[in-house]
Amino acid sequence: MAISNDFLQFILDQLYLWEGVSAKHMFGGAALYKNELAFGMIADNQLYFKVDQLNVEKYIKSDSIQLKPFKNHKTVLSFYSVPVDVIEDASTLVEWAKESYQIQLDRNNNKIRMK
């Protein structure tokens, strides 16, 4: 699940239009955060964003794959790879990132309401 610092920096540079995004290294990869909510993952120099029923179809149509952080473990159904053409277009990448962040924000707010 290793990543290169160059790839991580490239992703952060592409997200420059959206202030407050940070990365934390974990398990050889990295998680992307905004306001302490993880909306993205980087593993094996591939970017993955959080999905749900509202946006998963566009990932599937783009031939995205599910995150599989370790060879001997199952896939993570809620994270799909971001297509290269999206990664290369900073404004589109930010749009997709904001959708994934909103999923996490809604999920977090639902947890708070349930308590």
Coordinates of N, CA and C in Angstrom, one line a residue, residues 24-76:
K24 N -2.7 12.6 6.0 CA -2.0 11.9 7.2 C -1.6 10.5 6.7
H25 N -0.3 10.2 6.9 CA 0.2 8.9 6.5 C -0.4 7.8 7.4
M26 N -0.8 6.7 6.8 CA -1.2 5.6 7.7 C -1.1 4.3 6.9
F27 N -0.6 3.3 7.5 CA -0.4 1.9 7.0 C 0.3 1.9 5.6
G28 N 1.2 2.8 5.4 CA 2.0 2.8 4.1 C 1.3 3.7 3.1
G29 N 0.1 4.1 3.3 CA -0.7 4.9 2.4 C -0.9 6.3 3.1
A30 N -2.0 7.0 2.7 CA -2.3 8.2 3.3 C -3.8 8.4 3.2
A31 N -4.4 9.1 4.1 CA -5.8 9.5 4.1 C -5.8 11.0 3.8
L32 N -6.8 11.5 3.1 CA -7.0 12.9 2.8 C -8.2 13.4 3.7
Y33 N -7.9 14.5 4.3 CA -8.9 15.1 5.3 C -9.3 16.5 5.0
K34 N -10.5 16.8 5.4 CA -11.0 18.2 5.4 C -11.8 18.3 6.7
N35 N -11.4 19.2 7.5 CA -12.1 19.4 8.8 C -12.2 18.1 9.6
E36 N -11.1 17.4 9.6 CA -11.0 16.2 10.4 C -11.8 15.0 9.9
L37 N -12.4 15.1 8.7 CA -13.1 14.0 8.1 C -12.4 13.5 6.9
A38 N -12.1 12.2 6.9 CA -11.4 11.5 5.8 C -12.4 11.3 4.7
F39 N -12.1 11.9 3.5 CA -12.9 11.7 2.3 C -12.2 11.0 1.2
G40 N -10.8 10.8 1.4 CA -10.1 10.1 0.3 C -8.9 9.3 0.9
M41 N -8.5 8.4 0.1 CA -7.3 7.5 0.5 C -6.4 7.4 -0.7
I42 N -5.1 7.3 -0.4 CA -4.1 7.0 -1.4 C -3.4 5.8 -1.0
A43 N -3.4 4.8 -1.9 CA -2.7 3.5 -1.7 C -2.1 3.1 -3.1
D44 N -0.9 2.7 -3.0 CA -0.1 2.2 -4.2 C -0.2 3.3 -5.3
N45 N 0.0 4.5 -4.9 CA 0.0 5.6 -5.9 C -1.3 5.7 -6.7
Q46 N -2.4 5.4 -6.1 CA -3.7 5.5 -6.7 C -4.6 6.2 -5.7
L47 N -5.4 7.2 -6.2 CA -6.3 8.0 -5.4 C -7.7 7.3 -5.3
Y48 N -8.3 7.3 -4.2 CA -9.6 6.7 -4.0 C -10.4 7.7 -3.2
F49 N -11.7 7.9 -3.6 CA -12.6 8.8 -2.9 C -13.8 7.9 -2.3
K50 N -14.4 8.5 -1.2 CA -15.5 7.9 -0.6 C -16.7 8.0 -1.5
V51 N -17.5 6.9 -1.6 CA -18.7 6.8 -2.4 C -19.9 6.4 -1.6
D52 N -21.1 6.7 -2.1 CA -22.3 6.1 -1.6 C -23.2 5.9 -2.8
Q53 N -24.5 5.7 -2.5 CA -25.5 5.4 -3.6 C -25.7 6.6 -4.5
L54 N -25.3 7.8 -4.1 CA -25.5 9.0 -4.9 C -24.5 9.2 -6.0
N55 N -23.2 8.7 -5.7 CA -22.2 9.0 -6.7 C -21.5 7.7 -7.2
V56 N -21.8 6.5 -6.7 CA -21.0 5.3 -7.0 C -21.2 5.0 -8.5
E57 N -22.3 5.3 -9.1 CA -22.5 4.9 -10.6 C -21.5 5.6 -11.5
K58 N -21.1 6.9 -11.2 CA -20.2 7.5 -12.1 C -18.8 6.9 -12.0
Y59 N -18.5 6.4 -10.8 CA -17.2 5.7 -10.6 C -17.2 4.4 -11.4
I60 N -18.3 3.7 -11.3 CA -18.4 2.4 -12.0 C -18.4 2.6 -13.5
K61 N -19.1 3.6 -14.0 CA -19.1 3.9 -15.4 C -17.7 4.3 -15.9
S62 N -16.8 4.8 -15.0 CA -15.5 5.2 -15.3 C -14.5 4.1 -15.2
D63 N -15.0 2.8 -14.9 CA -14.2 1.6 -14.7 C -13.3 1.8 -13.5
S64 N -13.7 2.5 -12.5 CA -13.0 2.6 -11.3 C -13.0 1.3 -10.5
I65 N -12.1 1.1 -9.7 CA -12.0 -0.1 -8.9 C -12.1 0.2 -7.4
Q66 N -12.5 -0.8 -6.6 CA -12.7 -0.5 -5.2 C -11.3 -0.7 -4.5
L67 N -11.1 0.1 -3.4 CA -9.9 0.1 -2.6 C -9.7 -1.3 -2.0
K68 N -8.5 -1.9 -2.2 CA -8.1 -3.1 -1.5 C -6.8 -2.8 -0.9
P69 N -6.8 -2.4 0.4 CA -5.6 -1.9 1.0 C -4.5 -3.0 1.2
F70 N -4.9 -4.2 1.4 CA -3.9 -5.2 1.6 C -4.3 -6.5 0.8
K71 N -3.3 -7.1 0.3 CA -3.5 -8.3 -0.7 C -4.5 -9.3 -0.1
N72 N -4.3 -9.6 1.2 CA -5.1 -10.7 1.7 C -6.4 -10.3 2.4
H73 N -6.8 -9.1 2.1 CA -8.1 -8.5 2.8 C -9.1 -8.2 1.7
K74 N -10.3 -8.1 2.1 CA -11.4 -7.7 1.2 C -11.3 -6.3 0.7
T75 N -12.0 -6.0 -0.3 CA -12.0 -4.6 -0.8 C -12.8 -3.7 0.2
V76 N -12.6 -2.5 0.1 CA -13.3 -1.5 0.9 C -14.4 -0.9 0.0

